[in-house]
Tab-separated table of C-alpha atoms in Angstrom:
chain	number	residue	atom	x	y	z
A	26	MET	CA	190.188	-98.123	31.164
A	27	SER	CA	189.689	-98.244	34.915
A	28	VAL	CA	187.583	-100.278	37.306
A	29	VAL	CA	185.673	-98.329	39.927
A	30	GLU	CA	184.284	-100.109	42.945
A	31	GLY	CA	181.302	-98.365	44.453
A	32	ASP	CA	177.596	-98.186	45.097
A	33	ALA	CA	175.675	-97.360	41.896
A	34	LEU	CA	173.187	-95.410	44.019
A	35	GLN	CA	176.003	-93.120	45.222
A	36	VAL	CA	178.340	-92.892	42.218
A	37	ASP	CA	178.632	-89.618	40.324
A	38	PHE	CA	178.621	-90.970	36.756
A	39	CYS	CA	179.342	-87.565	35.222
A	40	ALA	CA	182.478	-87.172	37.353
A	41	LEU	CA	183.636	-90.666	36.342
A	42	MET	CA	183.319	-89.769	32.664
A	43	ALA	CA	185.244	-86.508	32.935
A	44	PRO	CA	186.831	-84.975	30.953
A	45	SER	CA	184.309	-86.361	28.455
A	46	SER	CA	180.988	-84.541	28.672
A	47	THR	CA	178.818	-87.413	27.412
A	48	GLY	CA	178.826	-91.174	27.644
A	49	ARG	CA	176.855	-94.393	27.516
A	50	LEU	CA	175.966	-96.688	30.368
A	51	ILE	CA	175.848	-100.424	29.687
A	52	SER	CA	174.884	-102.630	32.593
A	53	ASN	CA	173.207	-105.734	33.906
A	54	LEU	CA	171.152	-104.021	36.596
A	55	PRO	CA	170.636	-105.929	39.842
A	56	TYR	CA	166.952	-106.790	39.784
A	57	ASN	CA	166.232	-105.739	43.351
A	58	VAL	CA	167.505	-102.156	42.872
A	59	ALA	CA	166.990	-101.596	39.126
A	60	THR	CA	164.281	-98.980	39.673
A	61	ALA	CA	166.384	-96.996	42.152
A	62	ILE	CA	169.427	-97.105	39.866
A	63	LEU	CA	167.392	-95.899	36.882
A	64	GLN	CA	166.048	-93.001	38.950
A	65	ARG	CA	169.618	-92.140	39.983
A	66	VAL	CA	170.875	-92.304	36.395
A	67	ILE	CA	168.027	-90.079	35.183
A	68	GLU	CA	169.048	-87.515	37.814
A	69	GLN	CA	172.497	-87.484	36.135
A	70	ARG	CA	171.125	-87.429	32.590
A	71	THR	CA	173.110	-84.362	31.494
A	72	CYS	CA	176.202	-86.485	30.801
A	73	LEU	CA	174.498	-89.512	29.241
A	74	VAL	CA	173.182	-90.096	25.739
A	75	GLU	CA	172.176	-93.744	25.995
A	76	LEU	CA	171.704	-96.642	28.392
A	77	VAL	CA	171.674	-100.296	27.390
A	78	VAL	CA	170.571	-102.330	30.369
A	79	MET	CA	169.495	-105.851	31.178
A	80	LEU	CA	166.833	-106.281	33.796
A	81	GLN	CA	163.980	-108.534	34.761
A	82	ARG	CA	161.528	-108.888	31.849
A	83	GLU	CA	158.567	-107.725	33.961
A	84	VAL	CA	160.454	-104.533	34.905
A	85	ALA	CA	161.321	-103.928	31.244
A	86	ALA	CA	157.628	-104.334	30.353
A	87	ARG	CA	156.697	-101.743	32.986
A	88	ILE	CA	159.341	-99.315	31.718
A	89	MET	CA	158.080	-99.604	28.143
A	90	ALA	CA	154.330	-99.648	28.917
A	91	ALA	CA	152.298	-97.196	26.860
A	92	PRO	CA	149.654	-94.927	28.423
A	93	SER	CA	146.367	-96.682	29.252
A	94	THR	CA	147.961	-100.136	29.454
A	95	PRO	CA	147.960	-102.317	32.594
A	96	ASP	CA	151.754	-102.145	33.142
A	97	ARG	CA	151.882	-98.347	32.988
A	98	GLY	CA	153.044	-96.824	36.261
A	99	PHE	CA	155.424	-94.430	37.987
A	100	LEU	CA	158.527	-96.009	36.440
A	101	SER	CA	157.244	-95.977	32.838
A	102	ALA	CA	156.016	-92.377	33.111
A	103	LEU	CA	159.354	-91.288	34.588
A	104	VAL	CA	161.641	-93.128	32.166
A	105	GLN	CA	159.597	-92.264	29.071
A	106	ALA	CA	159.571	-88.581	29.997
A	107	TYR	CA	163.358	-88.553	29.602
A	108	CYS	CA	164.086	-91.449	27.225
A	109	GLU	CA	163.002	-93.214	24.068
A	110	THR	CA	162.610	-96.892	24.969
A	111	GLU	CA	163.400	-99.879	22.776
A	112	LEU	CA	163.288	-103.598	23.550
A	113	LEU	CA	166.391	-105.212	22.046
A	114	PHE	CA	165.926	-108.865	23.045
A	115	ASP	CA	164.881	-111.255	25.801
A	116	VAL	CA	167.319	-113.528	27.658
A	117	ASN	CA	166.355	-117.063	28.658
A	118	PRO	CA	167.084	-118.045	32.292
A	119	ALA	CA	169.189	-120.929	30.920
A	120	ALA	CA	171.780	-118.350	29.795
A	121	PHE	CA	172.844	-117.874	33.435
A	122	ARG	CA	174.583	-120.108	35.978
A	123	PRO	CA	172.785	-120.620	38.266
A	124	ALA	CA	169.618	-120.071	36.254
A	125	PRO	CA	167.243	-117.515	37.798
A	126	LYS	CA	163.523	-118.190	37.940
A	127	VAL	CA	162.731	-115.217	35.683
A	128	TRP	CA	163.401	-114.107	32.112
A	129	SER	CA	165.489	-111.013	31.462
A	130	SER	CA	165.257	-108.332	28.798
A	131	VAL	CA	167.860	-106.033	27.306
A	132	ILE	CA	166.508	-102.576	26.511
A	133	ARG	CA	167.941	-99.379	25.056
A	134	LEU	CA	167.063	-96.046	26.625
A	135	THR	CA	168.063	-93.076	24.476
A	136	LEU	CA	167.975	-89.798	26.381
A	137	HIS	CA	165.922	-87.014	24.819
A	138	LYS	CA	168.034	-84.068	23.729
A	139	ALA	CA	165.806	-81.617	25.608
A	140	ASP	CA	164.428	-82.001	29.124
A	141	PRO	CA	160.664	-82.421	28.779
A	142	VAL	CA	159.886	-80.816	32.126
A	143	GLY	CA	162.836	-78.468	32.539
A	144	ALA	CA	166.045	-79.149	34.428
A	145	ASN	CA	164.841	-77.325	37.550
A	146	GLU	CA	161.476	-79.098	37.588
A	147	HIS	CA	162.697	-82.695	38.015
A	148	ALA	CA	162.033	-82.868	41.778
A	149	LEU	CA	158.556	-81.416	41.266
A	150	PHE	CA	157.893	-83.974	38.515
A	151	LEU	CA	158.915	-86.829	40.839
A	152	GLN	CA	156.632	-85.463	43.539
A	153	LEU	CA	153.710	-85.179	41.112
A	154	LEU	CA	154.260	-88.713	39.776
A	155	GLY	CA	154.574	-90.139	43.273
A	156	ALA	CA	151.312	-88.540	44.399
A	157	SER	CA	149.460	-89.412	41.188
A	158	PHE	CA	150.439	-93.090	41.272
A	159	ALA	CA	150.118	-93.473	45.069
A	160	GLN	CA	147.110	-95.748	44.727
A	161	ARG	CA	146.774	-97.077	41.194
A	162	ARG	CA	143.038	-97.768	41.343
A	163	LYS	CA	142.221	-94.204	42.360
A	164	THR	CA	141.555	-91.310	40.016
A	165	LEU	CA	143.976	-88.397	39.678
A	166	PHE	CA	141.563	-86.289	41.696
A	167	ASN	CA	141.507	-88.719	44.620
A	168	ASN	CA	145.247	-89.354	44.576
A	169	LEU	CA	146.147	-85.665	44.379
A	170	ARG	CA	143.854	-84.856	47.320
A	171	ALA	CA	146.381	-86.746	49.455
A	172	ALA	CA	149.429	-85.115	47.797
A	173	PRO	CA	152.282	-83.731	49.910
A	174	ARG	CA	151.651	-80.299	51.419
A	175	GLU	CA	154.000	-78.437	49.053
A	176	LEU	CA	152.245	-79.887	46.005
A	177	GLN	CA	148.827	-79.073	47.457
A	178	GLY	CA	150.005	-75.507	48.069
A	179	ARG	CA	150.998	-75.149	44.424
A	180	MET	CA	147.620	-76.503	43.304
A	181	GLU	CA	145.828	-74.043	45.611
A	182	ARG	CA	147.787	-71.166	44.058
A	183	ALA	CA	146.470	-72.336	40.665
A	184	GLY	CA	142.910	-71.983	41.951
A	185	GLY	CA	142.653	-75.564	43.173
A	186	MET	CA	143.283	-79.002	41.791
A	187	LEU	CA	140.297	-78.961	39.436
A	188	GLN	CA	141.381	-75.628	37.991
A	189	LEU	CA	144.937	-76.898	37.506
A	190	LEU	CA	143.801	-80.092	35.786
A	191	GLY	CA	141.433	-78.042	33.629
A	192	LEU	CA	144.262	-75.728	32.538
A	193	ALA	CA	146.204	-78.814	31.440
A	194	SER	CA	143.090	-80.253	29.709
A	195	VAL	CA	143.209	-83.335	31.949
A	196	ASP	CA	139.943	-84.871	33.166
A	197	PRO	CA	140.204	-85.319	36.977
A	198	ALA	CA	138.327	-88.653	36.694
A	199	ARG	CA	141.224	-90.188	34.740
A	200	ARG	CA	143.800	-92.445	36.344
A	201	ALA	CA	147.486	-91.560	36.281
A	202	GLU	CA	148.394	-94.411	33.930
A	203	THR	CA	146.298	-92.831	31.151
A	204	LEU	CA	148.305	-89.593	30.966
A	205	THR	CA	150.734	-89.046	28.106
A	206	ASN	CA	154.210	-87.540	28.416
A	207	LYS	CA	152.834	-84.322	26.931
A	208	GLU	CA	150.122	-84.117	29.618
A	209	TRP	CA	152.628	-84.769	32.440
A	210	GLY	CA	154.843	-82.033	31.012
A	211	ALA	CA	151.933	-79.571	30.875
A	212	LEU	CA	151.009	-80.270	34.508
A	213	VAL	CA	154.588	-79.875	35.732
A	214	ARG	CA	155.075	-76.613	33.843
A	215	LEU	CA	151.852	-75.205	35.289
A	216	LEU	CA	152.884	-76.235	38.817
A	217	ALA	CA	156.401	-74.861	38.365
A	218	ASP	CA	155.041	-71.415	37.558
A	219	LEU	CA	153.259	-71.236	40.935
């Protein structure tokens, strides 16, 4: 066993685990950077099979939010595309010294065996999610109209945004939080082919 001092946003977890090709990450994630760390870990998903993490209960609720629920957002769509999510238990603030003002939750994230959007399509998926959730109250159509230039170019090559959404059987009047993992995967695959 060894202790490694470093920034979790910079650490190469796969290199730390070598020569083993797979491992598990167990952590109490700092609440202020939990989202960034989870994004970083998902980028290194090839060497991980499971994460057991404690984080702020509200963040855990967002991660586990199902489509068409109020907590559904960028983070839940991203994490659920790559992981099965399971709430293990909640932790009372009194369990800590000093006691924080918030409850915590411990969740298990089990990485899917196959990449749902393809290993080379991860950056495109992040770009699509970012544009789609840019303004939560807006429809997909209105959010994607303001998408980054590269994403707009891909949509134009598909015959336009409406054509692309139609090919994926997604109503442009829907909001991003209503899309399922299957629908996100269909959109990314269509965009990747352009």
